[in-house]
Short mmCIF file of N, CA and C in Angstrom, two decimals:
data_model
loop_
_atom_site.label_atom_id
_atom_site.label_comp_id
_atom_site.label_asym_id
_atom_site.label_seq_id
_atom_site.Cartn_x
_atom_site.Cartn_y
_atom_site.Cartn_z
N UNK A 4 -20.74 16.42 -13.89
CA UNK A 4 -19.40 16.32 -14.44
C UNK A 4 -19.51 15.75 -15.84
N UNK A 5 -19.24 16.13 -16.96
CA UNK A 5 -18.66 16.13 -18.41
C UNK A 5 -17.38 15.51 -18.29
N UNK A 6 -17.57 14.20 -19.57
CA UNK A 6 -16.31 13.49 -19.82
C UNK A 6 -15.53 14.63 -21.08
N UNK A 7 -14.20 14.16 -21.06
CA UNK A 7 -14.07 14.65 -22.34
C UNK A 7 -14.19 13.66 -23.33
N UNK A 8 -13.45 13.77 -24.27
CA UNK A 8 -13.86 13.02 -25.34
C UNK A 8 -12.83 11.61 -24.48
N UNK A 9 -11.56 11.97 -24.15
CA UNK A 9 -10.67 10.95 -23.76
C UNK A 9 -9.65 11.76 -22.70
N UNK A 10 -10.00 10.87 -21.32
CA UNK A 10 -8.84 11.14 -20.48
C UNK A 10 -8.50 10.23 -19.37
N UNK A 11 -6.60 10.07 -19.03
CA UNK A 11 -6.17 9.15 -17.88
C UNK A 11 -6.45 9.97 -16.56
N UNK A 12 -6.90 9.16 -15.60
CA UNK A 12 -7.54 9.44 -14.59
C UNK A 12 -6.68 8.85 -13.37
N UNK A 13 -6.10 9.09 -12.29
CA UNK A 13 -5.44 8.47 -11.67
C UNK A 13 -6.48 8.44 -10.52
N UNK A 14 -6.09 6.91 -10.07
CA UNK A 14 -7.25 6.34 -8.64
C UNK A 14 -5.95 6.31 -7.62
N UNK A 15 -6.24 6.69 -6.49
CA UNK A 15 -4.98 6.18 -5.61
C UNK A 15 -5.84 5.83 -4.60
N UNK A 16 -5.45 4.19 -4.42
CA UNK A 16 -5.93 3.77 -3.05
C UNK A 16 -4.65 3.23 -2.43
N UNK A 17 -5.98 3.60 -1.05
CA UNK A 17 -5.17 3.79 0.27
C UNK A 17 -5.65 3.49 1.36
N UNK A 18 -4.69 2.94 2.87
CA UNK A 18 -5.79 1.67 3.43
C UNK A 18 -7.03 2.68 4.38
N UNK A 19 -6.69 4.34 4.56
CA UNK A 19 -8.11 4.55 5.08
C UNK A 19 -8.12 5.38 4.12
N UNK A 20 -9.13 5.51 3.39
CA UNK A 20 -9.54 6.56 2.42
C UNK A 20 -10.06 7.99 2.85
N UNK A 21 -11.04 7.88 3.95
CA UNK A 21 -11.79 8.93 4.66
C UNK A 21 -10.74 9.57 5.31
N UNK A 22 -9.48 9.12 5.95
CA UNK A 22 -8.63 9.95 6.57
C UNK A 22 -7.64 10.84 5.37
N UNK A 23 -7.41 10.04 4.56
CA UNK A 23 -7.24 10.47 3.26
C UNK A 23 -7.43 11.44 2.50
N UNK A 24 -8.81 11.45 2.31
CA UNK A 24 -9.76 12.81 1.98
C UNK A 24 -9.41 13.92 2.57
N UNK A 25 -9.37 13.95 3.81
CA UNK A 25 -9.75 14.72 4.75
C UNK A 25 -8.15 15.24 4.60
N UNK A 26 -7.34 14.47 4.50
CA UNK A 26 -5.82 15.20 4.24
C UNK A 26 -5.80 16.36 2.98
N UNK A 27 -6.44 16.13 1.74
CA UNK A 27 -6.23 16.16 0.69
C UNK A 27 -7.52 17.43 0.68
N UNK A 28 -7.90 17.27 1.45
CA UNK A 28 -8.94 18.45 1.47
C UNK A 28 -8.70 19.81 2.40
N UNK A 29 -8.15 19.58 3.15
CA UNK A 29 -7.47 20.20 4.38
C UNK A 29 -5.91 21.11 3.70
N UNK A 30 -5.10 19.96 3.01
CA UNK A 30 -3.93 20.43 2.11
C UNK A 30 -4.21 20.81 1.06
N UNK A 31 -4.84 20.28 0.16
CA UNK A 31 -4.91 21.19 -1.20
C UNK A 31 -5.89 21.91 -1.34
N UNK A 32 -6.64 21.88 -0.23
CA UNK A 32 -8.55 22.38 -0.96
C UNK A 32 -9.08 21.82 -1.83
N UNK A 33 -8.65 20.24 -1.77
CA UNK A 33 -9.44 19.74 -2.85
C UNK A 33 -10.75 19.30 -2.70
N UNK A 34 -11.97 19.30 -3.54
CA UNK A 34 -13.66 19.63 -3.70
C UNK A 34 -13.64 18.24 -3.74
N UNK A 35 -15.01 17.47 -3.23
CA UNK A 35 -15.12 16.33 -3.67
C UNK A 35 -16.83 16.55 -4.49
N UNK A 36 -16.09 15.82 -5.76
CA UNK A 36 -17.14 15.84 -6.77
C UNK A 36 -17.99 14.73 -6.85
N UNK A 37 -18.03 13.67 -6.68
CA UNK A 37 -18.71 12.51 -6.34
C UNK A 37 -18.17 11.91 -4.72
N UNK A 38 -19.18 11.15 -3.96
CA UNK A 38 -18.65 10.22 -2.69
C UNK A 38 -19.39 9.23 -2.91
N UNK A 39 -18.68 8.00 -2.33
CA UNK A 39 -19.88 7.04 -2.40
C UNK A 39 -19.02 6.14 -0.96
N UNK A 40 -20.18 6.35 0.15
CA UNK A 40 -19.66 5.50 1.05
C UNK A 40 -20.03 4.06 1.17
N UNK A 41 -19.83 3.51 1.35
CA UNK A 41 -19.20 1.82 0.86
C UNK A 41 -19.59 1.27 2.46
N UNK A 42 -19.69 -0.51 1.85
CA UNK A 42 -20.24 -1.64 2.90
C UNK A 42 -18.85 -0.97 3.95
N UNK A 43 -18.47 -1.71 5.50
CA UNK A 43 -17.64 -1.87 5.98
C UNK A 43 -16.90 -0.32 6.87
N UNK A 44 -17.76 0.77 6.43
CA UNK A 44 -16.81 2.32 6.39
C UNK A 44 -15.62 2.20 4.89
N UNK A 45 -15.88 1.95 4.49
CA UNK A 45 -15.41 2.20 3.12
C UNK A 45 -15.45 2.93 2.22
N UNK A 46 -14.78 3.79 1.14
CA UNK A 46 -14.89 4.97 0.79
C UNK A 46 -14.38 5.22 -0.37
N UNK A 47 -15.44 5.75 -1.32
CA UNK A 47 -14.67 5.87 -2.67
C UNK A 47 -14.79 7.01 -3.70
N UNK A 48 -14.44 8.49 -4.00
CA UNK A 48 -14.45 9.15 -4.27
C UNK A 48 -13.99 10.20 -5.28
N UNK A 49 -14.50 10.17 -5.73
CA UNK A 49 -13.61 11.03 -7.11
C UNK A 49 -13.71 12.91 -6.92
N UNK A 50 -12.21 13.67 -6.50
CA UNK A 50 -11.89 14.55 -6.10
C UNK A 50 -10.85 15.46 -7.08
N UNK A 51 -11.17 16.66 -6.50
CA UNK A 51 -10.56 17.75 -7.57
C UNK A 51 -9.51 18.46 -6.75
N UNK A 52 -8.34 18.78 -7.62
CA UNK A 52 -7.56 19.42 -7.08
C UNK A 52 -7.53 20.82 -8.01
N UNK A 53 -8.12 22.15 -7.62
CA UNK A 53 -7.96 23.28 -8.91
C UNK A 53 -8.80 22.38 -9.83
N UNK A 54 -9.33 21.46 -9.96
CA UNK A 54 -10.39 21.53 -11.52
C UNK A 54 -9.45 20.46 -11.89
N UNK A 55 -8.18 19.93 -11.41
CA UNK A 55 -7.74 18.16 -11.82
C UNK A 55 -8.13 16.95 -10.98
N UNK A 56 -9.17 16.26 -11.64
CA UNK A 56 -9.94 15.38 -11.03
C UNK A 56 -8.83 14.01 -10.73
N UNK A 57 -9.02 12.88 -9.74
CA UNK A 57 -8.56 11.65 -9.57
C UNK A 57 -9.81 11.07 -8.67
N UNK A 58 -9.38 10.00 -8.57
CA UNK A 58 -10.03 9.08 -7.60
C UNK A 58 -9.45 8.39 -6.29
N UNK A 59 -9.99 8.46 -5.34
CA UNK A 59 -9.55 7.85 -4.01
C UNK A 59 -10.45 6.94 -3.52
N UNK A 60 -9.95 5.62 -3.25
CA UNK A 60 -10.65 4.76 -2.20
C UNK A 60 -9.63 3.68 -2.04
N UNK A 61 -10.33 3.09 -0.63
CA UNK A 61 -9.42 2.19 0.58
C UNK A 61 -9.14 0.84 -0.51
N UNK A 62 -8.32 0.47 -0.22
CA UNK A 62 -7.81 -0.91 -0.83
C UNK A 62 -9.12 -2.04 -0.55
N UNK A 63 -8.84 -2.78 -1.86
CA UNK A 63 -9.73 -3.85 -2.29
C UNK A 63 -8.83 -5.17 -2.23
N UNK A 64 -8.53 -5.69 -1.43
CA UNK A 64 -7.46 -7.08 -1.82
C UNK A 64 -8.29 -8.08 -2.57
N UNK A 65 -9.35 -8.40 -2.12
CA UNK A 65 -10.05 -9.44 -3.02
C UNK A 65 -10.40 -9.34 -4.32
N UNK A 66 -10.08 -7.72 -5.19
CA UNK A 66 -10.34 -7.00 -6.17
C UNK A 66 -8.74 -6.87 -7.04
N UNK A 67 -7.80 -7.07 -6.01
CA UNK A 67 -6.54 -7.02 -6.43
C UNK A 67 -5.72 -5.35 -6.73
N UNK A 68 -6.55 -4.58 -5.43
CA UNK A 68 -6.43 -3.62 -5.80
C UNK A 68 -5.79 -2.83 -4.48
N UNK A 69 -4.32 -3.07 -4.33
CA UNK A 69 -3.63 -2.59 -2.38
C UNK A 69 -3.18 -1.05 -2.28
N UNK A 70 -2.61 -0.84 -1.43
CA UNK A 70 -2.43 0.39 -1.12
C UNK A 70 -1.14 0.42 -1.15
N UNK A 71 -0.10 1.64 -1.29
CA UNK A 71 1.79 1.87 -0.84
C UNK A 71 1.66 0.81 0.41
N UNK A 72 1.09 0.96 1.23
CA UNK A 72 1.51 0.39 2.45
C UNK A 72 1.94 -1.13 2.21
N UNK A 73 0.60 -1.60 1.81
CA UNK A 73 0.56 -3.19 1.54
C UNK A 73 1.44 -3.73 1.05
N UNK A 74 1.52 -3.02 -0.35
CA UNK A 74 2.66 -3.56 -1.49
C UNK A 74 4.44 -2.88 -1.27
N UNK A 75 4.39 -1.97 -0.67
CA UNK A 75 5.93 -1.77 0.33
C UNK A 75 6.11 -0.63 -0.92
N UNK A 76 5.62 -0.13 -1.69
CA UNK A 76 5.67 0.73 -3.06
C UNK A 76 4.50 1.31 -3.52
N UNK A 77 4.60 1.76 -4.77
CA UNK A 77 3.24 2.72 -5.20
C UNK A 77 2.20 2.26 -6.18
N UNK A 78 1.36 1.10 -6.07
CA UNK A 78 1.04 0.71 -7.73
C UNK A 78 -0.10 1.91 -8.01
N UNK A 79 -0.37 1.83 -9.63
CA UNK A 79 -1.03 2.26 -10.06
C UNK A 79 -2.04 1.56 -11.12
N UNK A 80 -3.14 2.29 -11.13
CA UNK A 80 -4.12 1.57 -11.60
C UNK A 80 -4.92 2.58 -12.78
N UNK A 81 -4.83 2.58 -13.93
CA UNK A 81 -4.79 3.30 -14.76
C UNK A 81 -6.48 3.62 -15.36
N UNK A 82 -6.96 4.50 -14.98
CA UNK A 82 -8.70 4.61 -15.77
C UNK A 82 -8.66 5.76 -16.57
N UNK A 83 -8.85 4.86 -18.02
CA UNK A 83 -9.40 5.72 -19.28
C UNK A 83 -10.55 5.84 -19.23
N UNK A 84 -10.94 6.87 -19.12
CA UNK A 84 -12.48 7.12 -19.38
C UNK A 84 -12.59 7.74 -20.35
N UNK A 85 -13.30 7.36 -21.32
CA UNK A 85 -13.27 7.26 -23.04
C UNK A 85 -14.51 7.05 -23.49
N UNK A 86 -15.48 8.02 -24.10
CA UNK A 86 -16.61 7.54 -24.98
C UNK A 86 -16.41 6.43 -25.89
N UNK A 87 -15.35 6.23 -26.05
CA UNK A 87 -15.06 4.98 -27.18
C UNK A 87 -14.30 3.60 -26.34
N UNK A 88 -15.51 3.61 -25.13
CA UNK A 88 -14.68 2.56 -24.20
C UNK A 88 -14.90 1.41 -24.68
N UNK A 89 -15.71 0.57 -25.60
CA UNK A 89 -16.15 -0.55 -25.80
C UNK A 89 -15.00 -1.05 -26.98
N UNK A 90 -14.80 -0.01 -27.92
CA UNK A 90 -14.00 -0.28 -28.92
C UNK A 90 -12.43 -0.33 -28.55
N UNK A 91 -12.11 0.63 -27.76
CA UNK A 91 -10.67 0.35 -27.20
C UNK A 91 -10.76 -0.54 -26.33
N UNK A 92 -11.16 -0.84 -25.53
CA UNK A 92 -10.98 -2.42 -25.01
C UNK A 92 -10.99 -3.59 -25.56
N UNK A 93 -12.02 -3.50 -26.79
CA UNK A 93 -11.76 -4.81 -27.88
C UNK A 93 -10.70 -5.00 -28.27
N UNK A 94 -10.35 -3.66 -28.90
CA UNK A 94 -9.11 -3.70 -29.79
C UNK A 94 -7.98 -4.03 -28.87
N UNK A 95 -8.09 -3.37 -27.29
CA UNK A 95 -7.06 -4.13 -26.56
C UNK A 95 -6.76 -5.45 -26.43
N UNK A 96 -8.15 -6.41 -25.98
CA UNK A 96 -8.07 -7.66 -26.20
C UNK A 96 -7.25 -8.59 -27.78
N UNK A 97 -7.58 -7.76 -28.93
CA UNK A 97 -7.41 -8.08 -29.91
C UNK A 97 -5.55 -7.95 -29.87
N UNK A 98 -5.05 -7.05 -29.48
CA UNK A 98 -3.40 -7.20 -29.48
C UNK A 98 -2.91 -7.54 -28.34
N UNK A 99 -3.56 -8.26 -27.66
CA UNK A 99 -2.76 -9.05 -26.20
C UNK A 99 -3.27 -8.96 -25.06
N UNK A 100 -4.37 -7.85 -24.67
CA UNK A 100 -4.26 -7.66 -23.49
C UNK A 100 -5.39 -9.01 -22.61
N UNK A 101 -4.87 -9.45 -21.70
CA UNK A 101 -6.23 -9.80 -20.87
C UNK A 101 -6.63 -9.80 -20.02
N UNK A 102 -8.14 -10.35 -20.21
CA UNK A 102 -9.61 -9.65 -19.65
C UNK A 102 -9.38 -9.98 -18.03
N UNK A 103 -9.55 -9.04 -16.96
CA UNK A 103 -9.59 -8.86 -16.12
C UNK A 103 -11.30 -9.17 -15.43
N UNK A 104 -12.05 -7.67 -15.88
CA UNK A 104 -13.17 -8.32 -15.86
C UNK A 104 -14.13 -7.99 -17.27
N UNK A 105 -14.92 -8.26 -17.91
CA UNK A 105 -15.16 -7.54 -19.13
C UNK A 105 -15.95 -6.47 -18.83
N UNK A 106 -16.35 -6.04 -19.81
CA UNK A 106 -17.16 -4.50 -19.72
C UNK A 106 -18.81 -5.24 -19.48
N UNK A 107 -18.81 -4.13 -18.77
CA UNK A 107 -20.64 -4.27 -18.11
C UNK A 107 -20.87 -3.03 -18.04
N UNK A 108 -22.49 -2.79 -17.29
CA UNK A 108 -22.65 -1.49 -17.29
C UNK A 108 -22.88 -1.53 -15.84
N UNK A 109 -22.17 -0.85 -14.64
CA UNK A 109 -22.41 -1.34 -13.11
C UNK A 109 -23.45 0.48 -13.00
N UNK A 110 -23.63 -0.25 -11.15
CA UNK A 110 -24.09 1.03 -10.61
C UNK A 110 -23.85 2.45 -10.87
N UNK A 111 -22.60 2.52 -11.25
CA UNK A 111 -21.89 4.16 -11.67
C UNK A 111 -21.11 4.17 -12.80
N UNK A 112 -20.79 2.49 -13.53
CA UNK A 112 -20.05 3.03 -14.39
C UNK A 112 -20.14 2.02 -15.68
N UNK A 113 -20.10 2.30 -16.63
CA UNK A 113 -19.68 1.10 -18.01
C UNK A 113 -17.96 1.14 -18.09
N UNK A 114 -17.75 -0.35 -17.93
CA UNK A 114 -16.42 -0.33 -17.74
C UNK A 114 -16.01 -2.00 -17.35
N UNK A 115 -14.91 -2.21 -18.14
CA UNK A 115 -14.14 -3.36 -18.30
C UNK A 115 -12.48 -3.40 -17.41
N UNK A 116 -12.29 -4.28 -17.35
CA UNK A 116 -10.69 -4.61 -16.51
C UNK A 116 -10.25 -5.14 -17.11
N UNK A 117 -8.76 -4.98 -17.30
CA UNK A 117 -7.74 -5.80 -18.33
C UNK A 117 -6.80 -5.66 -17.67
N UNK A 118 -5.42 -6.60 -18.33
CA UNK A 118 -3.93 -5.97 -18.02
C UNK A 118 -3.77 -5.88 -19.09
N UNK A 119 -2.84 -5.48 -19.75
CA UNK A 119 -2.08 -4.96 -21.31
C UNK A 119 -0.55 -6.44 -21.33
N UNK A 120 -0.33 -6.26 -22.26
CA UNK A 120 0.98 -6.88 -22.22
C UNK A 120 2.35 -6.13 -21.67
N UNK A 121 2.41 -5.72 -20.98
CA UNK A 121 3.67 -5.05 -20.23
C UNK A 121 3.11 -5.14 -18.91
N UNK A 122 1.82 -5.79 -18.18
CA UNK A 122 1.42 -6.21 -16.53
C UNK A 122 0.60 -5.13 -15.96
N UNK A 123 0.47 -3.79 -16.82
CA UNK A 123 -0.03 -2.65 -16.36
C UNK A 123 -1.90 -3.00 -16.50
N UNK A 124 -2.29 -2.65 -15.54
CA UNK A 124 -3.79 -3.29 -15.54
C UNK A 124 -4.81 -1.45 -15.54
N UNK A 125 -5.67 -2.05 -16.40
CA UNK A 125 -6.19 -0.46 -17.24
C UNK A 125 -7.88 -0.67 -16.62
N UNK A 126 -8.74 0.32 -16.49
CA UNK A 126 -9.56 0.25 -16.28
C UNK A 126 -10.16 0.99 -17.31
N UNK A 127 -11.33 0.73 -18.25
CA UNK A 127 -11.58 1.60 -19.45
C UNK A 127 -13.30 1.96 -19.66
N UNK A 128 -13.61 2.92 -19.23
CA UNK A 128 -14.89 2.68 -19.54
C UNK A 128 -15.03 4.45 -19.52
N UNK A 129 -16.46 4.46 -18.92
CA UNK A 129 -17.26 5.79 -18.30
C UNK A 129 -18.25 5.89 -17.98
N UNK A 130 -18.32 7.34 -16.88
CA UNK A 130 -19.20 7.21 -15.89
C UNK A 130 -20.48 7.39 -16.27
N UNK A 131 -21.52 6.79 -15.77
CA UNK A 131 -23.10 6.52 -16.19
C UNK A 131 -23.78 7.98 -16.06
#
């Protein structure tokens, strides 16, 4: 998989992910382009619908990261994946936003956590 130069990526977690999938694969025909099964049966996946990619995996509470169910509503969790992830996150820090977790380079991804000043929490990096 090829980044583009810059794009929002929607993650939706949810409290079983694998049953999830299996909805989303069953209903849309959607392909799964990466899996990565996780400590616990845990599940985290980045999936295509027609060639529009998102991400799915089970809620993280200790990560601060719940599902519709949990939170009684829909949050969202916003990933730019951006060749120019190091510099837009500075510059985020630089007009307000803050650091969630900073940028590192993990197992699958280079990528930092923030909230912005309006509470919306961004995930900014790309995949290794």
């Amino acid at each position: 998989m090829s980044i583009k130069s810059t794009a929002i990526t929607p993650f939706l977690t949810v409290t079983k992910a694998t049953d999830a999938l299996s909805f989303y694969q069953r209903t849309f025909n959607a392909s799964v382009l990466k899996r990565f099964d996780l400590e616990e049966g845990k599940l985290m996946a980045n999936i295509a619908i027609d060639g529009a990619d998102f991400w799915l995996g089970d809620e993280e509470p200790e990560n601060g990261n719940f599902s519709p169910e949990t939170v009684k509503g829909t949050p969202v969790r916003i990933i730019l994946s951006t060749k120019n992830a190091d510099v837009f996150f500075e510059r985020a820090i630089q007009f307000g936003a803050q650091v969630i977790c900073p940028m590192t380079t993990e197992e699958f991804w280079r990528i930092g956590k923030l909230k912005d000043p309006f509470g919306h929490v961004w995930e900014i990096g790309y995949p290794l």
